[in-house]
Amino acid sequence: MAWLYRPRRGDAALESTELKKAGLKATLPRLKILDILENSNQRHMSAEDVYKALLDLGEEVGFATVYRVLTQFEAAGLVIRHNFEGGHAVFELERGHHHDHIVCVQCGRVEEFYDQIIEDRQRAVVASKGYEINDHALVIYGNCTKIDCPYRSRG
Amino acid sequence: MAWLYRPRRGDAALESTELKKAGLKATLPRLKILDILENSNQRHMSAEDVYKALLDLGEEVGFATVYRVLTQFEAAGLVIRHNFEGGHAVFELERGHHHDHIVCVQCGRVEEFYDQIIEDRQRAVVASKGYEINDHALVIYGNCTKIDCPYRSRG
DNA sequence: AGGTTAAATGAGAACGATTATCATTAGCAT
DNA sequence: ATGCTAATGATAATCGTTCTCATTTAACCT
Ligand SMILES: [Mn+2]
Ligand SMILES: [Mn+2]
Ligand SMILES: [Zn+2]
Ligand SMILES: [Zn+2]
């Protein structure tokens, strides 16, 4: 999926500051990975997606480093990790606005949504069960009807 | 967690019929695993939970068979597989009523709920995005305040 | 700018959950 | 009971991810 990464290189100084603010040294691998997350066409990337984007740029970064850095970014609040079905985690930049996801089980397309009523009802349900809410993951699996979905149900 | 399995053996003939109806031969491993799923105190069990329950009964069933049978049960619609966080899948008997889950991130307790408003809103959101809904997974992570939660927030 | 040092990296081993392989065993239709 | 086929169990393999450790590097201090 090489073409998915648009190399419109972000401002290196800004990204460096972003890392420092998060308490992380501005190393080359971290800057490159942050750059990819910020400029890729796909908002939700697996560790392998990121690694391949690095390869496509001719960058020499180890796979272990990709995992390490993504985990550090998560701990620092720079990215969110999702466990959609399929065995591998996907990461996206934290943009400060909670949202949930619809995943097309055919083509893998990911759509985001936010529904205040759903959010409110979750709080109500949890409270009624005597829990203190912490986090939640709502993933809807479906078939998209996008014209370019290669597995589209009908024409 | 041996004590979690109540060996009030279910009706073997019934369970045998249940398997046949699902298109599965009534083999000993399958009968035993179905029995454990039906009579365990915990409604949501990992493959390892099931395997340990078998060991506690002195049954000789291979780990690979446990995985295989659980996957077959899922394909046959007898059980549902959930991918809560934590790396391993959990299974529960299909009881014909969709529900979602609250998981205590401290003690692992699992609570079930069903909320019609949430279900309806999901359909609406999905439709508005041009998807055909297929399935969904809503897991709320929280801290339970049950008196017997060993990690309870306060006294 | 050059030196120091603790932290970060990369290659590969290790890991945990799950699946595949394959020789042996066991349902079950005849 | 016999035979055929599917199921089992021991073990190897796989997959995504994390760990180990020798080497490199960013940040700090002359
Ligand atoms: Mn998202
Ligand atoms: Mn349940
Ligand atoms: Zn939400
Ligand atoms: Zn639901």
Short mmCIF file of C-alpha atoms (C1' of nucleotides) and ligand atoms in Angstrom, two decimals:
data_model
loop_
_atom_site.label_atom_id
_atom_site.label_comp_id
_atom_site.label_asym_id
_atom_site.label_seq_id
_atom_site.Cartn_x
_atom_site.Cartn_y
_atom_site.Cartn_z
CA MET A 1 0.00 0.00 0.00
CA ALA A 2 2.88 2.32 -0.80
CA TRP A 3 0.77 4.91 -2.55
CA LEU A 4 -1.22 5.49 0.60
CA TYR A 5 1.55 7.58 2.09
CA ARG A 6 1.68 11.13 0.81
CA PRO A 7 5.21 12.36 1.43
CA ARG A 8 4.18 15.96 1.95
CA ARG A 9 6.70 16.15 4.74
CA GLY A 10 5.38 17.91 7.82
CA ASP A 11 7.29 20.57 9.68
CA ALA A 12 10.18 18.73 11.33
CA ALA A 13 10.64 21.40 13.99
CA LEU A 14 6.99 21.18 14.98
CA GLU A 15 7.07 17.42 15.17
CA SER A 16 10.24 17.57 17.23
CA THR A 17 8.54 19.94 19.67
CA GLU A 18 5.51 17.66 19.79
CA LEU A 19 7.70 14.76 20.87
CA LYS A 20 9.59 16.77 23.47
CA LYS A 21 6.30 18.00 24.90
CA ALA A 22 5.28 14.38 25.27
CA GLY A 23 8.47 13.66 27.18
CA LEU A 24 10.12 11.74 24.35
CA LYS A 25 13.51 12.39 22.81
CA ALA A 26 13.22 13.56 19.21
CA THR A 27 14.94 10.63 17.57
CA LEU A 28 14.91 9.96 13.85
CA PRO A 29 12.70 6.86 14.00
CA ARG A 30 10.16 8.64 16.18
CA LEU A 31 10.07 11.68 13.92
CA LYS A 32 9.59 9.53 10.83
CA ILE A 33 6.84 7.47 12.39
CA LEU A 34 5.01 10.54 13.64
CA ASP A 35 5.32 12.04 10.18
CA ILE A 36 3.82 8.97 8.59
CA LEU A 37 0.93 8.92 11.03
CA GLU A 38 0.26 12.58 10.31
CA ASN A 39 0.49 12.40 6.55
CA SER A 40 -0.77 8.98 5.55
CA ASN A 41 -3.99 8.69 3.64
CA GLN A 42 -5.20 6.04 5.99
CA ARG A 43 -6.04 7.32 9.42
CA HIS A 44 -5.94 3.85 10.99
CA MET A 45 -2.64 2.02 10.50
CA SER A 46 -1.28 -1.25 11.79
CA ALA A 47 2.34 -1.55 12.89
CA GLU A 48 3.00 -3.32 9.63
CA ASP A 49 1.37 -0.51 7.64
CA VAL A 50 3.71 1.96 9.32
CA TYR A 51 6.70 -0.30 8.75
CA LYS A 52 5.89 -0.64 5.05
CA ALA A 53 5.47 3.11 4.71
CA LEU A 54 8.97 3.49 6.17
CA LEU A 55 10.34 0.96 3.72
CA ASP A 56 8.70 2.82 0.84
CA LEU A 57 10.50 5.95 1.95
CA GLY A 58 13.76 4.04 2.00
CA GLU A 59 14.05 4.55 5.72
CA GLU A 60 15.97 2.04 7.81
CA VAL A 61 13.88 1.46 10.90
CA GLY A 62 13.51 -1.90 12.56
CA PHE A 63 10.17 -3.57 13.04
CA ALA A 64 10.76 -3.79 16.78
CA THR A 65 11.29 -0.05 16.89
CA VAL A 66 7.99 0.56 15.13
CA TYR A 67 6.17 -1.45 17.76
CA ARG A 68 8.11 0.17 20.56
CA VAL A 69 7.51 3.68 19.31
CA LEU A 70 3.82 3.12 18.69
CA THR A 71 3.44 1.78 22.22
CA GLN A 72 5.32 4.77 23.58
CA PHE A 73 3.16 7.14 21.56
CA GLU A 74 0.13 5.44 23.03
CA ALA A 75 1.46 5.79 26.57
CA ALA A 76 2.22 9.45 25.86
CA GLY A 77 -1.31 10.03 24.59
CA LEU A 78 -0.22 10.80 21.04
CA VAL A 79 -2.00 7.84 19.49
CA ILE A 80 -4.87 5.50 20.28
CA ARG A 81 -4.65 1.76 19.83
CA HIS A 82 -7.67 -0.14 18.57
CA ASN A 83 -8.26 -3.86 18.60
CA PHE A 84 -10.62 -4.38 15.73
CA GLU A 85 -11.18 -8.02 14.82
CA GLY A 86 -8.51 -9.64 12.74
CA GLY A 87 -5.74 -10.20 15.21
CA HIS A 88 -3.63 -7.09 14.74
CA ALA A 89 -3.88 -3.71 16.44
CA VAL A 90 -4.38 -0.49 14.53
CA PHE A 91 -3.24 2.94 15.60
CA GLU A 92 -4.48 6.42 14.88
CA LEU A 93 -3.39 9.87 15.95
CA GLU A 94 -5.23 11.15 19.00
CA ARG A 95 -7.21 14.15 17.82
CA GLY A 96 -8.88 14.89 21.12
CA HIS A 97 -12.36 13.85 20.06
CA HIS A 98 -13.70 10.46 21.06
CA HIS A 99 -15.41 8.55 18.30
CA ASP A 100 -16.43 5.02 17.43
CA HIS A 101 -15.98 3.01 14.25
CA ILE A 102 -17.75 1.20 11.46
CA VAL A 103 -15.58 -1.34 9.68
CA CYS A 104 -16.48 -2.84 6.32
CA VAL A 105 -15.89 -6.57 6.69
CA GLN A 106 -15.35 -6.83 2.94
CA CYS A 107 -12.92 -4.08 2.01
CA GLY A 108 -11.65 -3.01 5.42
CA ARG A 109 -12.75 0.60 5.01
CA VAL A 110 -13.08 2.35 8.36
CA GLU A 111 -15.65 5.06 8.98
CA GLU A 112 -15.83 7.14 12.13
CA PHE A 113 -18.90 8.40 13.94
CA TYR A 114 -19.95 9.99 17.17
CA ASP A 115 -23.44 9.70 18.57
CA GLN A 116 -24.28 11.59 21.70
CA ILE A 117 -27.33 9.47 22.46
CA ILE A 118 -25.26 6.28 22.41
CA GLU A 119 -22.65 7.87 24.63
CA ASP A 120 -25.27 9.06 27.12
CA ARG A 121 -27.04 5.72 27.24
CA GLN A 122 -23.77 3.94 27.92
CA ARG A 123 -23.16 6.12 30.94
CA ALA A 124 -26.67 5.44 32.19
CA VAL A 125 -26.39 1.69 31.73
CA VAL A 126 -23.02 1.50 33.44
CA ALA A 127 -24.18 3.58 36.37
CA SER A 128 -27.25 1.40 36.82
CA LYS A 129 -25.00 -1.66 37.08
CA GLY A 130 -22.83 -0.10 39.74
CA TYR A 131 -19.73 0.40 37.63
CA GLU A 132 -17.53 3.43 37.21
CA ILE A 133 -17.01 3.89 33.50
CA ASN A 134 -13.50 3.93 32.24
CA ASP A 135 -13.50 3.48 28.54
CA HIS A 136 -15.44 1.73 25.84
CA ALA A 137 -15.02 0.27 22.40
CA LEU A 138 -17.91 0.20 19.97
CA VAL A 139 -17.15 -1.28 16.60
CA ILE A 140 -19.88 -1.91 14.09
CA TYR A 141 -19.11 -4.40 11.35
CA GLY A 142 -20.96 -4.08 8.11
CA ASN A 143 -20.76 -4.06 4.36
CA CYS A 144 -20.16 -0.75 2.75
CA THR A 145 -21.93 0.18 -0.43
CA LYS A 146 -19.21 2.53 -1.66
CA ILE A 147 -18.86 2.45 -5.39
CA ASP A 148 -15.21 1.54 -5.13
CA CYS A 149 -15.58 -1.29 -2.62
CA PRO A 150 -14.23 -4.26 -4.55
CA TYR A 151 -16.62 -6.57 -2.73
CA ARG A 152 -19.69 -4.41 -2.99
CA SER A 153 -22.97 -6.29 -2.50
CA ARG A 154 -24.63 -5.05 -5.68
CA GLY A 155 -24.07 -2.75 -8.66
CA MET B 1 -10.30 -21.84 38.92
CA ALA B 2 -11.41 -25.41 39.45
CA TRP B 3 -14.26 -24.59 41.77
CA LEU B 4 -15.94 -22.56 39.08
CA TYR B 5 -17.20 -25.69 37.39
CA ARG B 6 -20.27 -27.25 38.95
CA PRO B 7 -20.29 -30.87 37.86
CA ARG B 8 -24.04 -31.17 37.93
CA ARG B 9 -23.83 -33.21 34.77
CA GLY B 10 -26.39 -32.21 32.20
CA ASP B 11 -28.53 -34.70 30.31
CA ALA B 12 -26.10 -36.49 28.00
CA ALA B 13 -28.84 -37.54 25.59
CA LEU B 14 -30.02 -33.96 25.22
CA GLU B 15 -26.52 -32.68 24.62
CA SER B 16 -25.93 -35.40 22.09
CA THR B 17 -29.07 -34.36 20.24
CA GLU B 18 -28.00 -30.75 20.37
CA LEU B 19 -24.73 -31.60 18.66
CA LYS B 20 -26.38 -33.75 16.01
CA LYS B 21 -28.87 -30.98 15.30
CA ALA B 22 -25.89 -28.67 14.74
CA GLY B 23 -24.46 -31.14 12.24
CA LEU B 24 -21.69 -32.35 14.53
CA LYS B 25 -20.91 -35.91 15.55
CA ALA B 26 -21.52 -36.48 19.24
CA THR B 27 -17.96 -37.26 20.24
CA LEU B 28 -16.76 -37.46 23.81
CA PRO B 29 -14.65 -34.28 23.71
CA ARG B 30 -17.50 -32.29 22.22
CA LEU B 31 -19.99 -33.57 24.77
CA LYS B 32 -17.68 -32.75 27.64
CA ILE B 33 -16.93 -29.26 26.38
CA LEU B 34 -20.59 -28.52 25.78
CA ASP B 35 -21.35 -29.78 29.27
CA ILE B 36 -18.74 -27.48 30.77
CA LEU B 37 -20.05 -24.49 28.86
CA GLU B 38 -23.56 -25.25 30.05
CA ASN B 39 -22.73 -25.86 33.68
CA SER B 40 -19.82 -23.60 34.53
CA ASN B 41 -20.33 -20.75 36.92
CA GLN B 42 -18.64 -18.40 34.54
CA ARG B 43 -20.64 -17.64 31.46
CA HIS B 44 -17.63 -16.34 29.52
CA MET B 45 -14.74 -18.78 29.27
CA SER B 46 -11.45 -18.72 27.43
CA ALA B 47 -10.13 -21.83 25.71
CA GLU B 48 -7.75 -22.22 28.61
CA ASP B 49 -10.60 -21.95 31.13
CA VAL B 50 -12.36 -24.80 29.34
CA TYR B 51 -9.20 -26.84 29.16
CA LYS B 52 -8.56 -26.42 32.87
CA ALA B 53 -12.13 -27.39 33.67
CA LEU B 54 -11.54 -30.58 31.69
CA LEU B 55 -8.35 -31.28 33.60
CA ASP B 56 -10.20 -30.77 36.89
CA LEU B 57 -12.66 -33.42 35.81
CA GLY B 58 -9.80 -35.76 35.03
CA GLU B 59 -10.75 -35.75 31.37
CA GLU B 60 -8.11 -36.37 28.74
CA VAL B 61 -8.75 -33.84 26.02
CA GLY B 62 -6.01 -32.12 24.09
CA PHE B 63 -5.64 -28.38 24.05
CA ALA B 64 -5.82 -28.36 20.25
CA THR B 65 -9.14 -30.16 20.42
CA VAL B 66 -10.53 -27.54 22.77
CA TYR B 67 -9.69 -24.81 20.30
CA ARG B 68 -10.99 -26.82 17.39
CA VAL B 69 -14.25 -27.69 19.08
CA LEU B 70 -14.87 -24.13 20.26
CA THR B 71 -14.31 -22.88 16.72
CA GLN B 72 -16.68 -25.52 15.38
CA PHE B 73 -19.28 -24.62 17.98
CA GLU B 74 -18.97 -21.03 16.88
CA ALA B 75 -19.40 -21.95 13.21
CA ALA B 76 -22.43 -24.03 14.15
CA GLY B 77 -23.96 -21.14 16.05
CA LEU B 78 -23.75 -22.87 19.43
CA VAL B 79 -21.35 -20.36 20.95
CA ILE B 80 -20.27 -16.77 20.41
CA ARG B 81 -16.65 -15.70 20.43
CA HIS B 82 -15.73 -12.37 21.98
CA ASN B 83 -12.46 -10.49 21.64
CA PHE B 84 -12.34 -8.47 24.81
CA GLU B 85 -9.02 -6.77 25.42
CA GLY B 86 -6.25 -8.93 26.83
CA GLY B 87 -5.17 -10.98 23.88
CA HIS B 88 -7.28 -14.09 24.28
CA ALA B 89 -10.77 -14.85 23.05
CA VAL B 90 -13.63 -15.79 25.35
CA PHE B 91 -16.61 -17.95 24.47
CA GLU B 92 -20.15 -18.12 25.73
CA LEU B 93 -23.15 -20.23 24.86
CA GLU B 94 -25.45 -18.63 22.32
CA ARG B 95 -28.72 -18.02 24.12
CA GLY B 96 -30.51 -16.34 21.25
CA HIS B 97 -30.56 -12.89 22.78
CA HIS B 98 -28.03 -10.33 21.65
CA HIS B 99 -26.38 -8.38 24.42
CA ASP B 100 -23.33 -6.26 25.03
CA HIS B 101 -20.79 -6.34 27.86
CA ILE B 102 -19.28 -4.37 30.68
CA VAL B 103 -15.89 -5.66 31.80
CA CYS B 104 -14.27 -4.69 35.08
CA VAL B 105 -10.68 -3.86 34.20
CA GLN B 106 -9.64 -4.69 37.75
CA CYS B 107 -11.22 -8.03 38.59
CA GLY B 108 -12.34 -9.21 35.15
CA ARG B 109 -15.98 -9.51 36.12
CA VAL B 110 -18.25 -9.47 33.08
CA GLU B 111 -21.72 -7.97 33.18
CA GLU B 112 -24.22 -8.20 30.36
CA PHE B 113 -26.72 -5.60 29.23
CA TYR B 114 -29.07 -4.83 26.42
CA ASP B 115 -30.21 -1.33 25.59
CA GLN B 116 -32.77 -0.86 22.86
CA ILE B 117 -31.94 2.80 22.39
CA ILE B 118 -28.29 2.02 21.75
CA GLU B 119 -29.25 -0.71 19.33
CA ASP B 120 -31.63 1.57 17.44
CA ARG B 121 -29.14 4.41 17.24
CA GLN B 122 -26.52 2.07 15.83
CA ARG B 123 -28.83 1.08 13.03
CA ALA B 124 -29.58 4.72 12.29
CA VAL B 125 -25.92 5.74 12.26
CA VAL B 126 -24.90 2.87 10.03
CA ALA B 127 -27.70 3.53 7.58
CA SER B 128 -26.78 7.21 7.37
CA LYS B 129 -23.23 6.24 6.41
CA GLY B 130 -24.38 3.97 3.62
CA TYR B 131 -23.47 0.68 5.25
CA GLU B 132 -25.45 -2.49 5.67
CA ILE B 133 -25.10 -3.55 9.28
CA ASN B 134 -23.76 -6.96 9.94
CA ASP B 135 -22.72 -7.19 13.53
CA HIS B 136 -21.31 -5.08 16.28
CA ALA B 137 -19.25 -5.33 19.42
CA LEU B 138 -19.77 -2.89 22.25
CA VAL B 139 -17.59 -3.43 25.27
CA ILE B 140 -17.53 -0.97 28.11
CA TYR B 141 -14.51 -1.11 30.38
CA GLY B 142 -14.92 0.12 33.91
CA ASN B 143 -14.28 -0.49 37.55
CA CYS B 144 -16.90 -2.41 39.39
CA THR B 145 -17.86 -1.45 42.90
CA LYS B 146 -18.95 -4.93 43.94
CA ILE B 147 -18.16 -5.64 47.52
CA ASP B 148 -16.12 -8.70 46.58
CA CYS B 149 -14.02 -7.08 43.87
CA PRO B 150 -10.49 -7.47 45.21
CA TYR B 151 -9.45 -4.23 43.57
CA ARG B 152 -12.45 -2.19 44.56
CA SER B 153 -11.86 1.55 44.40
CA ARG B 154 -12.95 2.32 47.95
CA GLY B 155 -14.36 0.65 51.05
"C1'" DA C 1 32.81 21.65 18.17
"C1'" DG C 2 34.18 17.55 20.85
"C1'" DG C 3 33.34 14.34 24.85
"C1'" DT C 4 30.13 11.98 28.12
"C1'" DT C 5 26.32 9.39 29.29
"C1'" DA C 6 21.95 7.56 29.61
"C1'" DA C 7 18.49 6.41 26.53
"C1'" DA C 8 17.13 4.54 21.99
"C1'" DT C 9 17.87 1.44 18.29
"C1'" DG C 10 18.07 -2.94 15.38
"C1'" DA C 11 18.66 -7.85 14.76
"C1'" DG C 12 17.04 -11.65 16.20
"C1'" DA C 13 15.34 -14.62 19.95
"C1'" DA C 14 11.42 -15.35 22.76
"C1'" DC C 15 6.73 -15.13 23.73
"C1'" DG C 16 1.59 -16.28 24.13
"C1'" DA C 17 -2.41 -17.38 21.65
"C1'" DT C 18 -4.01 -19.94 18.06
"C1'" DT C 19 -3.87 -23.01 13.94
"C1'" DA C 20 -1.91 -26.70 10.98
"C1'" DT C 21 0.03 -31.40 10.32
"C1'" DC C 22 -0.42 -36.10 10.50
"C1'" DA C 23 -0.45 -40.65 12.46
"C1'" DT C 24 -3.85 -42.91 15.36
"C1'" DT C 25 -8.56 -43.57 17.16
"C1'" DA C 26 -13.44 -43.65 17.39
"C1'" DG C 27 -18.45 -42.52 15.69
"C1'" DC C 28 -21.76 -44.50 13.22
"C1'" DA C 29 -24.02 -46.25 8.86
"C1'" DT C 30 -24.08 -50.60 6.77
"C1'" DA D 1 -19.14 -56.53 13.82
"C1'" DT D 2 -16.94 -54.15 9.89
"C1'" DG D 3 -15.33 -50.36 7.34
"C1'" DC D 4 -15.19 -45.72 6.11
"C1'" DT D 5 -14.59 -41.16 7.30
"C1'" DA D 6 -14.30 -37.71 10.41
"C1'" DA D 7 -12.26 -36.51 14.88
"C1'" DT D 8 -8.55 -36.58 18.05
"C1'" DG D 9 -4.04 -35.57 20.36
"C1'" DA D 10 0.89 -34.64 20.27
"C1'" DT D 11 3.55 -31.60 18.42
"C1'" DA D 12 5.26 -28.30 15.07
"C1'" DA D 13 4.24 -24.12 12.93
"C1'" DT D 14 2.38 -19.54 12.58
"C1'" DC D 15 1.20 -14.87 13.74
"C1'" DG D 16 1.43 -10.64 16.06
"C1'" DT D 17 3.99 -8.70 19.47
"C1'" DT D 18 7.57 -8.07 23.11
"C1'" DC D 19 12.15 -8.91 25.05
"C1'" DT D 20 17.37 -9.06 25.05
"C1'" DC D 21 21.49 -7.09 24.40
"C1'" DA D 22 25.31 -5.24 21.78
"C1'" DT D 23 25.71 -0.95 19.26
"C1'" DT D 24 24.41 3.77 18.16
"C1'" DT D 25 22.66 8.30 19.07
"C1'" DA D 26 20.41 12.56 21.15
"C1'" DA D 27 20.98 15.71 24.64
"C1'" DC D 28 23.81 17.82 27.79
"C1'" DC D 29 28.28 19.66 29.39
"C1'" DT D 30 32.48 21.44 28.69
MN MN E 1 -10.74 6.48 14.39
MN MN E 2 -22.25 -12.41 27.26
ZN ZN E 3 -18.26 6.04 21.90
ZN ZN E 4 -25.61 -4.42 21.07
#
